[in-house]
Amino acid sequence: MSKLEEIADNALTISAKLSREGDFDPSSGASDCAIGKVYFSATDGLAYFDINEKKIVRAVTPLGNYTNVVDISKRIFCVGTPYQGNNQEFIESSKTLVSKAPLLFRKGYFPLVILSASTFITLGGYNESGSYLKNCEIYDIKKDKWEEAPSLTLAKYCAAGALLNGRKLLCIGGDGNERSGEALIECLDLRKKSEGWKLLTMKVNEATRFTQGPSAFQLSPHEILILAGGNTTDAFIYSDKTEEIKRSVNLPIADQFYSWTPRKFKNFMYLPSIAGRLFVYNIKERKWETSYQLSSTKFKH
């Protein structure tokens, strides 16, 4: 059994248990944010938003060269840049960055999707020569080791990633190929890894478009919320049962997300944006609660 198949089996067992108990966990693919802080890379250093106190706090550590920050099992990793294949862990107690195993490919501007309590995956991106990539790779935080995963069908950067029911890995939108801007979703069934990524055939309005810097996260075992990006307010829900994309409640303010990983804390999703906003979405009530302007901070991109 491959690493991806093992992850899918474990996730399906957990989600089945939660479903029986009436408490399906919709955080699949999103950062767990168990520490109650939304970390992000700002232009003037690593910082975080304190969820309980509702305020921004500067981290003491100098800014590392990365484009994505992810929380996984109460650990914080800063990953990727087009010019270095760097991967660093932020140690809160000492406020330092510790180098970890580098990416297999030097790249940046890719989504990170949490696959399990100890693994996450990168999807596409672009490198220092300006080439857009199909490459995907899985990182195991316990083993400090990367391994290649099946490549996307289309090279792209600034896409969004999500995981449905612990089994279907989705890559949404993105830029850098001949179909940029279309409402495209690629899917990799983790239990059928050998079949590779496939472009989904969906019922979709011709006016629906996913542009640069979308974001996405799971709402239920069969639905994901997609924010179109491209400095728009457009939001959509994709269902793998009906294979349809339908309009949802729009963002309160037009913005884009540059592939940053959504963070889940209790019943809410927190989404850092390129303009230095933090959007908060109520998962159970399916509505936007608020958005915070994080002072004059702009997120690093």
Backbone as numpy.savetxt, mean C-alpha at the origin, in Angstrom:
# Nx Ny Nz CAx CAy CAz Cx Cy Cz
5.27 -26.35 -1.31 4.43 -25.15 -1.31 5.31 -23.91 -1.31
5.01 -22.96 -2.19 5.80 -21.73 -2.28 5.47 -20.80 -1.13
6.31 -19.77 -0.96 6.09 -18.78 0.10 4.73 -18.11 -0.08
4.37 -17.75 -1.30 3.09 -17.08 -1.55 1.92 -17.99 -1.24
2.02 -19.26 -1.61 0.93 -20.21 -1.34 0.77 -20.44 0.15
1.89 -20.50 0.87 1.86 -20.67 2.32 1.18 -19.47 2.98
1.51 -18.27 2.51 0.89 -17.05 3.04 -0.61 -17.07 2.80
-1.03 -17.46 1.59 -2.45 -17.50 1.25 -3.21 -18.49 2.12
-2.65 -19.67 2.33 -3.29 -20.68 3.17 -3.49 -20.18 4.59
-2.45 -19.58 5.16 -2.54 -19.06 6.52 -3.59 -17.95 6.62
-3.60 -17.06 5.63 -4.54 -15.93 5.64 -5.98 -16.42 5.53
-6.22 -17.42 4.69 -7.57 -17.95 4.54 -8.06 -18.61 5.82
-7.18 -19.29 6.54 -7.53 -19.91 7.82 -7.94 -18.86 8.84
-7.15 -17.79 8.92 -7.43 -16.71 9.86 -8.72 -16.00 9.51
-8.91 -15.66 8.22 -10.11 -14.92 7.82 -11.37 -15.76 8.00
-11.27 -17.08 7.80 -12.43 -17.96 8.02 -12.83 -17.94 9.49
-11.84 -17.96 10.37 -12.11 -17.92 11.81 -12.77 -16.61 12.19
-12.23 -15.49 11.68 -12.79 -14.18 12.00 -14.21 -14.04 11.45
-14.46 -14.61 10.26 -15.80 -14.54 9.67 -16.81 -15.30 10.52
-16.41 -16.47 11.03 -17.31 -17.25 11.88 -17.66 -16.49 13.15
-16.70 -15.69 13.63 -16.92 -14.93 14.86 -17.60 -13.60 14.58
-17.91 -13.34 13.31 -18.58 -12.10 12.95 -17.68 -10.89 13.00
-16.39 -11.09 12.86 -15.44 -9.98 12.97 -14.36 -10.12 11.92
-14.77 -10.12 10.64 -13.77 -10.23 9.58 -12.84 -9.03 9.62
-11.56 -9.29 9.54 -10.57 -8.22 9.62 -10.31 -7.63 8.24
-10.69 -6.37 7.99 -10.52 -5.78 6.66 -9.16 -5.14 6.44
-8.20 -5.48 7.27 -6.90 -4.80 7.15 -5.94 -5.51 6.20
-6.38 -6.58 5.56 -5.48 -7.33 4.69 -4.79 -6.41 3.69
-3.51 -6.49 3.64 -2.74 -5.70 2.70 -2.36 -4.33 3.20
-2.99 -3.87 4.28 -2.69 -2.54 4.81 -1.73 -2.67 5.98
-1.04 -1.60 6.27 -0.12 -1.56 7.39 -0.91 -1.58 8.69
-0.44 -2.34 9.70 -1.26 -2.56 10.89 -1.30 -1.39 11.86
-0.31 -0.53 11.87 -0.30 0.68 12.69 -0.63 0.38 14.16
-0.14 -0.76 14.67 -0.47 -1.19 16.02 0.05 -0.24 17.09
1.06 0.55 16.74 1.67 1.44 17.73 0.93 2.77 17.85
-0.12 2.96 17.05 -0.91 4.18 17.17 -0.25 5.41 16.58
0.71 5.20 15.68 1.41 6.31 15.04 1.48 6.06 13.54
1.22 7.09 12.76 1.32 6.99 11.31 2.64 7.62 10.88
3.64 6.81 10.64 4.95 7.32 10.22 4.95 7.66 8.74
5.69 8.68 8.36 5.84 9.06 6.96 7.16 9.78 6.77
7.62 9.84 5.52 8.86 10.55 5.21 8.52 11.94 4.70
8.88 12.96 5.47 8.63 14.36 5.10 9.91 14.95 4.53
9.80 16.13 3.96 10.95 16.75 3.33 12.06 17.08 4.34
11.69 17.25 5.59 12.68 17.63 6.59 12.95 16.53 7.61
12.59 15.31 7.30 12.92 14.19 8.19 11.76 13.25 8.42
12.07 12.10 8.98 11.04 11.13 9.33 10.17 11.71 10.45
8.86 11.59 10.31 7.93 12.14 11.30 6.75 11.19 11.44
5.89 11.46 12.41 4.69 10.63 12.54 3.53 11.47 13.07
2.34 10.97 12.79 1.12 11.56 13.32 0.66 10.70 14.48
0.53 11.30 15.67 0.06 10.58 16.85 -1.47 10.51 16.79
-1.99 9.30 16.61 -3.42 9.12 16.41 -4.23 9.53 17.63
-3.76 9.19 18.82 -4.50 9.51 20.04 -4.48 11.00 20.36
-3.33 11.63 20.19 -3.21 13.05 20.51 -3.52 13.96 19.32
-3.67 13.35 18.16 -4.00 14.08 16.93 -3.03 15.22 16.65
-1.76 14.90 16.65 -0.75 15.91 16.36 0.46 15.28 15.68
1.21 16.10 14.96 2.39 15.63 14.27 3.60 15.73 15.20
4.48 14.73 15.13 5.69 14.69 15.96 6.88 14.42 15.06
7.92 15.20 15.19 9.14 14.99 14.41 9.97 13.89 15.05
10.45 12.97 14.26 11.38 11.98 14.77 12.79 12.60 14.77
13.60 12.20 15.71 14.94 12.79 15.85 15.88 12.35 14.74
15.66 11.14 14.25 16.57 10.60 13.24 16.59 11.43 11.97
17.75 11.57 11.32 17.79 12.25 10.03 17.03 11.43 8.98
16.60 12.09 7.93 15.83 11.41 6.89 16.70 10.43 6.12
16.22 9.22 5.98 16.92 8.23 5.15 16.48 8.36 3.71
17.15 7.67 2.82 16.81 7.72 1.39 15.79 6.62 1.07
14.50 6.91 1.26 13.48 5.92 0.99 12.23 6.61 0.48
11.34 5.86 -0.09 10.11 6.44 -0.62 8.86 5.82 -0.02
8.97 4.82 0.81 7.80 4.22 1.42 8.12 3.81 2.85
7.17 4.03 3.74 7.32 3.66 5.15 6.19 2.69 5.47
6.52 1.59 6.12 5.50 0.58 6.41 5.65 0.10 7.85
4.50 -0.08 8.52 4.46 -0.63 9.88 4.02 -2.08 9.77
4.77 -2.98 10.38 4.41 -4.40 10.33 4.84 -5.05 11.63
3.89 -5.63 12.34 4.16 -6.29 13.63 4.94 -5.38 14.58
4.50 -4.13 14.66 5.08 -3.12 15.55 6.53 -2.77 15.21
6.91 -3.04 13.96 8.23 -2.64 13.46 8.03 -1.70 12.27
8.97 -0.79 12.08 8.83 0.25 11.05 9.97 0.13 10.05
9.63 -0.04 8.78 10.63 -0.18 7.73 10.49 0.97 6.72
11.63 1.47 6.28 11.72 2.56 5.31 12.40 1.98 4.07
11.67 1.92 2.96 12.11 1.09 1.85 12.09 1.83 0.51
13.17 1.70 -0.25 13.17 2.02 -1.66 13.53 3.44 -2.05
14.32 3.54 -3.09 14.62 4.78 -3.79 15.10 4.38 -5.18
14.86 5.19 -6.19 15.31 4.82 -7.54 16.83 4.69 -7.65
17.57 5.26 -6.72 19.03 5.30 -6.85 19.76 4.33 -5.93
19.06 3.79 -4.96 19.64 2.81 -4.06 18.60 1.73 -3.77
19.06 0.52 -3.55 18.13 -0.54 -3.19 18.03 -0.66 -1.69
17.89 0.48 -1.00 18.02 0.45 0.45 16.75 0.02 1.16
16.95 -0.54 2.33 15.89 -1.03 3.19 16.39 -0.83 4.62
15.71 0.03 5.37 16.16 0.34 6.72 15.03 0.17 7.72
15.38 -0.25 8.93 14.40 -0.34 10.01 14.62 0.82 10.97
13.53 1.50 11.32 13.61 2.59 12.29 13.40 2.01 13.68
14.38 2.23 14.55 14.31 1.76 15.93 13.82 2.91 16.80
12.59 2.79 17.32 12.00 3.90 18.06 12.76 4.24 19.33
13.23 3.23 20.05 13.87 3.48 21.33 15.13 4.36 21.20
15.88 4.16 20.13 17.12 4.93 19.93 16.97 5.98 18.83
15.81 5.98 18.17 15.54 6.90 17.05 16.65 6.87 16.01
16.97 5.66 15.60 18.01 5.45 14.59 17.50 4.56 13.47
18.14 4.65 12.32 17.85 3.78 11.19 18.93 2.72 11.09
18.51 1.46 11.01 19.44 0.34 10.93 19.30 -0.31 9.55
20.41 -0.46 8.85 20.37 -1.05 7.51 19.98 -2.52 7.57
19.11 -2.91 6.63 18.69 -4.30 6.49 19.05 -4.77 5.08
18.69 -6.01 4.77 19.00 -6.56 3.45 18.42 -5.65 2.37
19.25 -5.24 1.38 18.76 -4.33 0.34 17.79 -5.01 -0.61
16.98 -4.21 -1.28 16.10 -4.72 -2.32 16.90 -5.46 -3.38
16.28 -6.41 -4.04 16.95 -7.12 -5.13 17.15 -6.21 -6.33
16.26 -5.21 -6.47 16.34 -4.26 -7.58 16.34 -2.85 -7.02
17.20 -1.99 -7.55 17.20 -0.59 -7.14 15.98 0.09 -7.74
15.07 0.51 -6.91 13.84 1.09 -7.44 13.12 1.90 -6.37
12.19 2.74 -6.83 11.35 3.53 -5.94 9.97 3.70 -6.53
9.10 4.39 -5.81 7.74 4.69 -6.26 6.93 3.44 -6.57
6.92 2.53 -5.63 6.15 1.29 -5.76 5.26 1.13 -4.54
4.11 0.45 -4.66 3.31 0.15 -3.48 3.90 -1.02 -2.70
3.76 -0.97 -1.38 4.09 -2.09 -0.51 2.78 -2.67 0.01
2.62 -3.98 -0.08 1.41 -4.63 0.40 1.80 -5.65 1.48
1.15 -5.56 2.63 1.39 -6.51 3.71 0.75 -7.84 3.34
1.53 -8.91 3.36 1.02 -10.24 3.03 0.73 -11.08 4.27
1.49 -10.86 5.33 1.32 -11.62 6.57 1.95 -10.80 7.69
1.98 -11.36 8.90 2.57 -10.64 10.03 4.07 -10.47 9.91
4.68 -11.15 8.93 6.14 -11.06 8.80 6.62 -10.81 7.38
5.70 -10.60 6.43 6.12 -10.41 5.04 5.36 -9.28 4.36
6.05 -8.58 3.46 5.39 -7.63 2.57 6.02 -7.73 1.19
5.34 -7.18 0.19 5.77 -7.31 -1.20 5.79 -5.93 -1.87
6.75 -5.72 -2.77 6.81 -4.51 -3.58 6.27 -4.84 -4.98
5.59 -3.87 -5.60 4.99 -4.10 -6.92 5.47 -3.04 -7.91
6.30 -3.44 -8.88 6.75 -2.52 -9.92 7.66 -1.43 -9.37
7.56 -0.20 -9.97 8.41 0.91 -9.58 9.23 1.40 -10.76
10.20 2.29 -10.50 11.14 2.66 -11.55 12.52 2.82 -10.95
13.55 2.75 -11.83 14.92 2.72 -11.34 15.68 3.98 -11.71
16.99 4.00 -11.38 17.81 5.20 -11.56 17.98 5.60 -13.02
17.82 4.67 -13.95 17.95 5.00 -15.37 16.63 5.51 -15.96
15.59 5.56 -15.13 14.29 6.05 -15.59 13.43 4.97 -16.22
13.81 3.71 -16.08 13.03 2.60 -16.64 11.91 2.22 -15.69
10.73 1.95 -16.24 9.61 1.48 -15.44 9.69 -0.04 -15.34
9.31 -0.58 -14.20 9.60 -1.98 -13.89 8.35 -2.83 -13.69
8.52 -4.12 -13.97 7.51 -5.14 -13.68 7.86 -5.93 -12.42
9.10 -5.79 -11.96 9.62 -6.64 -10.89 8.83 -6.53 -9.59
8.62 -7.68 -8.95 8.01 -7.75 -7.63 8.91 -8.58 -6.73
8.97 -8.23 -5.45 9.82 -8.99 -4.52 9.22 -8.99 -3.13
9.40 -10.11 -2.43 8.84 -10.32 -1.10 9.95 -10.20 -0.06
9.64 -9.48 1.03 10.60 -9.35 2.12 10.06 -10.05 3.36
10.91 -10.88 3.98 10.60 -11.56 5.23 11.33 -10.83 6.35
10.60 -10.17 7.25 11.24 -9.35 8.28 11.94 -10.20 9.33
11.52 -11.46 9.50 12.17 -12.34 10.47 13.50 -12.85 9.95
13.55 -13.19 8.66 14.77 -13.73 8.07 15.66 -12.64 7.48
15.14 -11.41 7.38 15.84 -10.30 6.73 16.32 -10.75 5.35
15.33 -11.19 4.55 15.66 -11.77 3.25 14.59 -11.43 2.23
15.04 -11.11 1.00 14.15 -10.85 -0.13 14.15 -12.05 -1.07
13.02 -12.26 -1.74 12.99 -13.25 -2.81 12.09 -12.73 -3.93
12.42 -13.11 -5.15 11.62 -12.65 -6.30 10.23 -13.26 -6.30
9.28 -12.49 -6.77 7.90 -12.94 -6.96 7.57 -12.78 -8.44
6.47 -13.35 -8.92 6.11 -13.19 -10.33 6.02 -11.73 -10.74
6.49 -11.42 -11.94 6.49 -10.04 -12.44 5.11 -9.64 -12.96
4.80 -8.34 -12.87 3.56 -7.80 -13.41 3.49 -7.98 -14.92
2.31 -7.88 -15.50 2.18 -7.97 -16.96 2.60 -6.66 -17.63
2.39 -5.52 -16.91 2.75 -4.21 -17.43 3.73 -3.52 -16.49
4.78 -2.93 -17.04 5.70 -2.13 -16.23 4.96 -0.89 -15.76
5.23 -0.47 -14.50 4.52 0.70 -13.98 5.17 1.21 -12.71
4.89 2.46 -12.40 5.27 3.02 -11.12 4.10 3.84 -10.58
4.17 4.19 -9.29 3.09 4.96 -8.64 1.74 4.29 -8.81
1.70 2.97 -8.67 0.43 2.23 -8.67 -0.06 2.12 -7.22
-1.17 1.43 -7.02 -1.66 1.11 -5.68 -1.69 -0.41 -5.55
-1.60 -0.90 -4.33 -1.66 -2.34 -4.10 -2.68 -2.66 -3.02
-3.28 -3.83 -3.10 -4.24 -4.27 -2.08 -4.31 -5.79 -2.08
-4.84 -6.35 -1.01 -4.99 -7.79 -0.89 -6.43 -8.10 -0.51
-7.07 -8.98 -1.27 -8.45 -9.38 -1.01 -8.48 -10.76 -0.37
-9.07 -10.81 0.83 -9.33 -12.08 1.51 -8.06 -12.92 1.70
-6.91 -12.23 1.79 -5.66 -12.94 2.02 -5.19 -13.77 0.85
-5.84 -13.65 -0.29 -5.52 -14.53 -1.40 -5.24 -13.81 -2.71
-6.06 -12.81 -3.04 -5.90 -12.12 -4.33 -5.10 -10.84 -4.15
-3.91 -10.82 -4.71 -3.05 -9.65 -4.66 -3.35 -8.78 -5.87
-3.66 -7.50 -5.64 -4.08 -6.61 -6.72 -3.09 -5.46 -6.89
-2.80 -5.11 -8.13 -2.01 -3.93 -8.47 -2.91 -3.02 -9.31
-3.14 -1.81 -8.84 -4.19 -0.95 -9.39 -3.60 0.32 -10.01
-3.99 0.61 -11.26 -3.56 1.83 -11.91 -2.07 1.90 -12.13
-1.50 3.08 -11.96 -0.06 3.27 -12.17 0.23 3.98 -13.48
1.46 4.42 -13.61 1.88 5.19 -14.77 3.11 4.53 -15.38
3.46 4.94 -16.62 4.69 4.46 -17.23 4.54 3.42 -18.30
3.29 3.17 -18.76 3.08 2.22 -19.85 2.02 2.76 -20.81
1.81 2.03 -21.90 0.92 2.52 -22.95 -0.54 2.59 -22.52
-0.88 2.01 -21.38 -2.27 2.05 -20.92 -2.43 2.87 -19.64
-1.46 3.73 -19.39 -1.51 4.59 -18.20 -2.80 5.41 -18.17
-3.40 5.51 -17.01 -4.62 6.30 -16.85 -5.89 5.50 -16.98
-5.82 4.31 -17.57 -7.01 3.47 -17.68 -7.35 2.84 -16.33
-8.59 2.40 -16.19 -9.02 1.73 -14.97 -8.61 0.26 -15.04
-7.31 0.03 -14.82 -6.76 -1.32 -14.93 -6.43 -1.90 -13.57
-6.71 -3.19 -13.41 -6.32 -3.91 -12.21 -5.67 -5.23 -12.63
-4.46 -5.48 -12.14 -3.81 -6.77 -12.33 -4.01 -7.60 -11.06
-4.17 -8.91 -11.23 -4.43 -9.79 -10.10 -3.49 -10.99 -10.11
-2.95 -11.31 -8.94 -2.15 -12.52 -8.76 -2.82 -13.35 -7.68
-3.30 -14.53 -8.05 -3.89 -15.45 -7.08 -2.73 -16.14 -6.36
-2.58 -15.87 -5.06 -1.43 -16.39 -4.31 -1.42 -17.92 -4.22
-2.57 -18.54 -4.42 -2.63 -20.00 -4.39 -2.41 -20.62 -5.77
-2.31 -19.75 -6.78 -2.04 -20.23 -8.13 -0.90 -19.41 -8.72
0.17 -19.33 -7.95 1.32 -18.49 -8.31 1.83 -18.79 -9.72
1.80 -20.05 -10.12 2.35 -20.44 -11.42 1.60 -19.81 -12.59
0.35 -19.39 -12.36 -0.44 -18.78 -13.42 -0.04 -17.33 -13.66
0.69 -16.73 -12.70 1.18 -15.37 -12.86 0.09 -14.31 -12.76
0.48 -13.06 -13.00 -0.45 -11.94 -12.96 -1.37 -11.95 -14.17
-2.61 -11.52 -13.97 -3.58 -11.41 -15.06 -4.29 -10.07 -14.98
-4.52 -9.46 -16.14 -5.34 -8.26 -16.20 -6.80 -8.65 -16.04
-7.50 -8.04 -15.09 -8.89 -8.38 -14.85 -9.80 -7.78 -15.92
-10.82 -8.54 -16.28 -11.87 -8.04 -17.16 -13.01 -7.58 -16.28
-13.33 -6.29 -16.35 -14.30 -5.73 -15.42 -15.37 -4.93 -16.15
-16.52 -4.79 -15.48 -17.57 -3.89 -15.95 -17.23 -2.51 -15.39
-16.92 -1.58 -16.29 -16.46 -0.29 -15.82 -16.92 0.80 -16.77
-17.32 1.94 -16.22 -17.71 3.09 -17.03 -16.49 3.63 -17.77
-16.67 4.02 -19.01 -15.54 4.51 -19.81 -14.86 5.73 -19.19
-15.60 6.49 -18.41 -15.04 7.70 -17.80 -14.20 7.41 -16.56
-14.25 6.16 -16.07 -13.49 5.79 -14.88 -12.01 5.67 -15.21
-11.18 6.40 -14.48 -9.74 6.37 -14.74 -8.97 6.34 -13.42
-7.88 5.57 -13.41 -6.96 5.59 -12.28 -5.69 6.26 -12.79
-5.31 7.37 -12.20 -4.18 8.12 -12.70 -2.98 7.97 -11.76
-2.06 8.91 -11.80 -0.85 8.78 -11.02 -1.13 8.94 -9.52
-0.55 8.03 -8.73 -0.68 8.14 -7.28 -2.01 7.71 -6.71
-2.60 6.58 -7.17 -3.83 6.11 -6.54 -3.52 5.45 -5.19
-4.57 5.07 -4.47 -4.41 4.31 -3.24 -5.58 3.33 -3.17
-5.43 2.27 -2.36 -6.50 1.27 -2.26 -6.36 0.48 -0.97
-7.50 0.03 -0.45 -7.48 -0.88 0.71 -8.77 -1.68 0.75
-8.73 -2.79 1.46 -9.86 -3.71 1.52 -10.95 -3.20 2.44
-12.20 -3.31 1.99 -13.36 -2.96 2.80 -14.05 -4.18 3.38
-14.04 -5.28 2.63 -14.71 -6.52 3.03 -13.98 -7.65 2.31
-14.34 -8.92 2.58 -13.65 -10.02 1.91 -13.67 -9.96 0.39
-14.59 -9.18 -0.19 -14.71 -9.15 -1.65 -14.70 -7.75 -2.24
-14.37 -6.73 -1.45 -14.42 -5.36 -1.96 -13.18 -4.57 -1.55
-12.74 -3.71 -2.45 -11.69 -2.76 -2.11 -12.15 -1.35 -2.48
-11.71 -0.38 -1.69 -11.93 1.02 -2.02 -10.72 1.52 -2.79
-10.96 2.19 -3.93 -9.88 2.70 -4.77 -10.00 4.22 -4.86
-8.93 4.93 -4.53 -8.85 6.37 -4.71 -8.07 6.61 -5.98
-8.65 7.32 -6.93 -8.12 7.37 -8.30 -6.79 8.10 -8.41
-6.47 9.01 -7.49 -5.21 9.75 -7.58 -5.30 10.87 -8.60
-4.11 11.32 -9.07 -4.08 12.36 -10.09 -4.65 13.68 -9.64
-4.58 13.94 -8.32 -5.12 15.18 -7.74 -6.60 15.34 -8.06
-7.36 14.24 -7.89 -8.81 14.26 -8.04 -9.45 13.83 -6.73
-10.77 13.92 -6.66 -11.51 13.42 -5.48 -12.16 12.07 -5.77
-11.95 11.53 -6.95 -12.66 10.32 -7.39 -12.34 9.12 -6.52
-13.39 8.39 -6.15 -13.25 7.16 -5.37 -14.21 6.11 -5.92
-13.77 4.84 -5.88 -14.54 3.74 -6.47 -14.46 2.51 -5.57
-15.42 1.62 -5.72 -15.38 0.32 -5.05 -15.35 -0.78 -6.11
-14.36 -1.66 -5.98 -14.28 -2.82 -6.87 -14.74 -4.06 -6.11
-15.62 -4.86 -6.73 -16.08 -6.12 -6.15 -15.62 -7.28 -7.03
-14.96 -8.26 -6.41 -14.54 -9.42 -7.22 -15.67 -10.42 -7.39
-16.80 -10.21 -6.71 -17.97 -11.06 -6.92 -18.71 -10.67 -8.18
-18.92 -9.36 -8.35 -19.66 -8.88 -9.52 -18.73 -8.46 -10.66
-17.43 -8.35 -10.34 -16.41 -7.86 -11.29 -16.80 -6.49 -11.84
-17.28 -5.65 -10.93 -17.70 -4.29 -11.30 -16.90 -3.26 -10.51
-16.75 -2.08 -11.10 -16.21 -0.92 -10.41 -17.30 0.14 -10.38
-17.69 0.56 -9.17 -18.74 1.55 -9.03 -18.24 2.75 -8.24
-18.88 3.88 -8.46 -18.55 5.10 -7.73 -18.79 4.93 -6.24
-17.92 5.58 -5.44 -18.09 5.60 -3.99 -18.09 7.05 -3.53
-18.14 7.25 -2.21 -18.10 8.60 -1.65 -16.73 9.21 -1.94
-16.72 10.37 -2.57 -15.47 11.00 -2.98 -14.63 11.46 -1.79
-13.34 11.62 -2.05 -12.46 12.26 -1.08 -12.98 13.66 -0.76
-12.81 14.14 0.46 -13.27 15.50 0.78 -12.47 16.59 0.07
-11.20 16.28 -0.29 -10.33 17.24 -0.96 -9.54 16.50 -2.04
-9.35 17.11 -3.20 -8.58 16.47 -4.27 -7.13 16.27 -3.83
-6.57 15.09 -4.13 -5.20 14.80 -3.72 -4.71 13.54 -4.45
-3.46 13.15 -4.15 -2.91 11.91 -4.68 -1.95 11.32 -3.65
-1.54 10.04 -3.85 -0.94 9.29 -2.74 0.42 8.67 -3.03
0.87 8.67 -4.26 2.20 8.18 -4.61 2.54 6.81 -4.00
1.59 5.91 -4.00 1.81 4.50 -3.62 2.03 4.28 -2.12
1.84 5.31 -1.27 2.08 5.08 0.15 1.08 4.09 0.73
1.55 3.34 1.68 0.76 2.26 2.27 -0.29 2.81 3.24
-1.59 2.48 3.04 -2.61 2.87 4.01 -2.32 2.23 5.37
-2.71 2.90 6.44 -2.48 2.39 7.80 -3.82 2.16 8.49
-3.98 1.00 9.10 -5.21 0.71 9.82 -4.96 0.80 11.32
-5.86 1.47 12.02 -5.83 1.53 13.48 -7.26 1.43 13.96
-7.56 0.34 14.68 -8.92 0.05 15.13 -9.84 0.01 13.91
-10.89 0.83 13.88 -11.85 0.75 12.78 -11.61 1.81 11.70
-10.41 2.37 11.66 -10.15 3.46 10.75 -8.93 3.22 9.88
-8.99 3.75 8.66 -7.84 3.77 7.77 -7.29 5.18 7.72
-5.95 5.28 7.76 -5.26 6.56 7.69 -4.42 6.58 6.42
-4.61 7.62 5.60 -3.93 7.68 4.31 -3.14 8.98 4.18
-1.81 8.92 4.26 -0.99 10.12 4.02 -1.03 10.48 2.54
-1.08 11.78 2.24 -1.15 12.22 0.85 0.08 13.04 0.47
0.23 13.29 -0.81 1.39 14.01 -1.32 1.38 15.47 -0.86
0.21 16.03 -0.57 0.10 17.44 -0.18 0.26 17.64 1.32
0.63 16.58 2.05 0.82 16.72 3.48 -0.47 16.62 4.27
-1.48 15.96 3.69 -2.73 15.73 4.42 -2.77 14.29 4.92
-3.58 14.07 5.93 -3.83 12.72 6.42 -5.33 12.50 6.41
-5.81 11.65 5.47 -7.23 11.36 5.36 -7.59 10.20 6.28
-8.77 10.30 6.91 -9.22 9.26 7.84 -10.56 8.71 7.35
-10.61 7.39 7.18 -11.80 6.72 6.63 -12.36 5.75 7.66
-13.67 5.83 7.92 -14.36 4.93 8.83 -14.79 3.69 8.05
-14.18 2.55 8.33 -14.41 1.34 7.54 -15.84 0.81 7.71
-16.33 0.73 8.96 -17.66 0.17 9.19 -18.75 1.05 8.61
-18.63 2.36 8.77 -19.66 3.26 8.28 -19.44 3.69 6.83
-18.26 3.33 6.29 -17.91 3.62 4.90 -18.07 5.11 4.58
-17.38 5.92 5.35 -17.42 7.35 5.11 -16.10 7.98 5.56
-15.81 9.17 4.99 -14.62 9.91 5.39 -14.94 10.68 6.67
-14.11 10.48 7.68 -14.33 11.14 8.96 -13.79 12.57 8.95
-12.56 12.70 8.49 -11.92 14.01 8.50 -10.62 13.94 7.70
-9.96 15.06 7.57 -8.60 15.08 7.04 -7.81 16.11 7.83
-6.57 15.77 8.13 -5.70 16.66 8.88 -4.67 17.27 7.94
-4.46 18.56 8.06 -3.34 19.19 7.37 -2.17 19.13 8.33
-1.15 18.38 7.95 -0.03 18.15 8.86 0.91 19.34 8.86
0.44 20.43 9.45 1.20 21.68 9.50 1.58 22.07 8.07
2.80 22.53 7.85 3.25 22.88 6.50 4.04 21.75 5.88
4.01 20.59 6.54 4.80 19.45 6.09 4.36 18.94 4.73
5.29 18.71 3.87 5.03 18.00 2.61 5.70 16.65 2.71
5.04 15.62 2.21 5.65 14.30 2.26 6.73 14.19 1.20
7.79 13.47 1.51 8.89 13.29 0.59 8.45 12.43 -0.58
8.80 12.81 -1.81 8.46 12.01 -2.97 9.48 12.24 -4.07
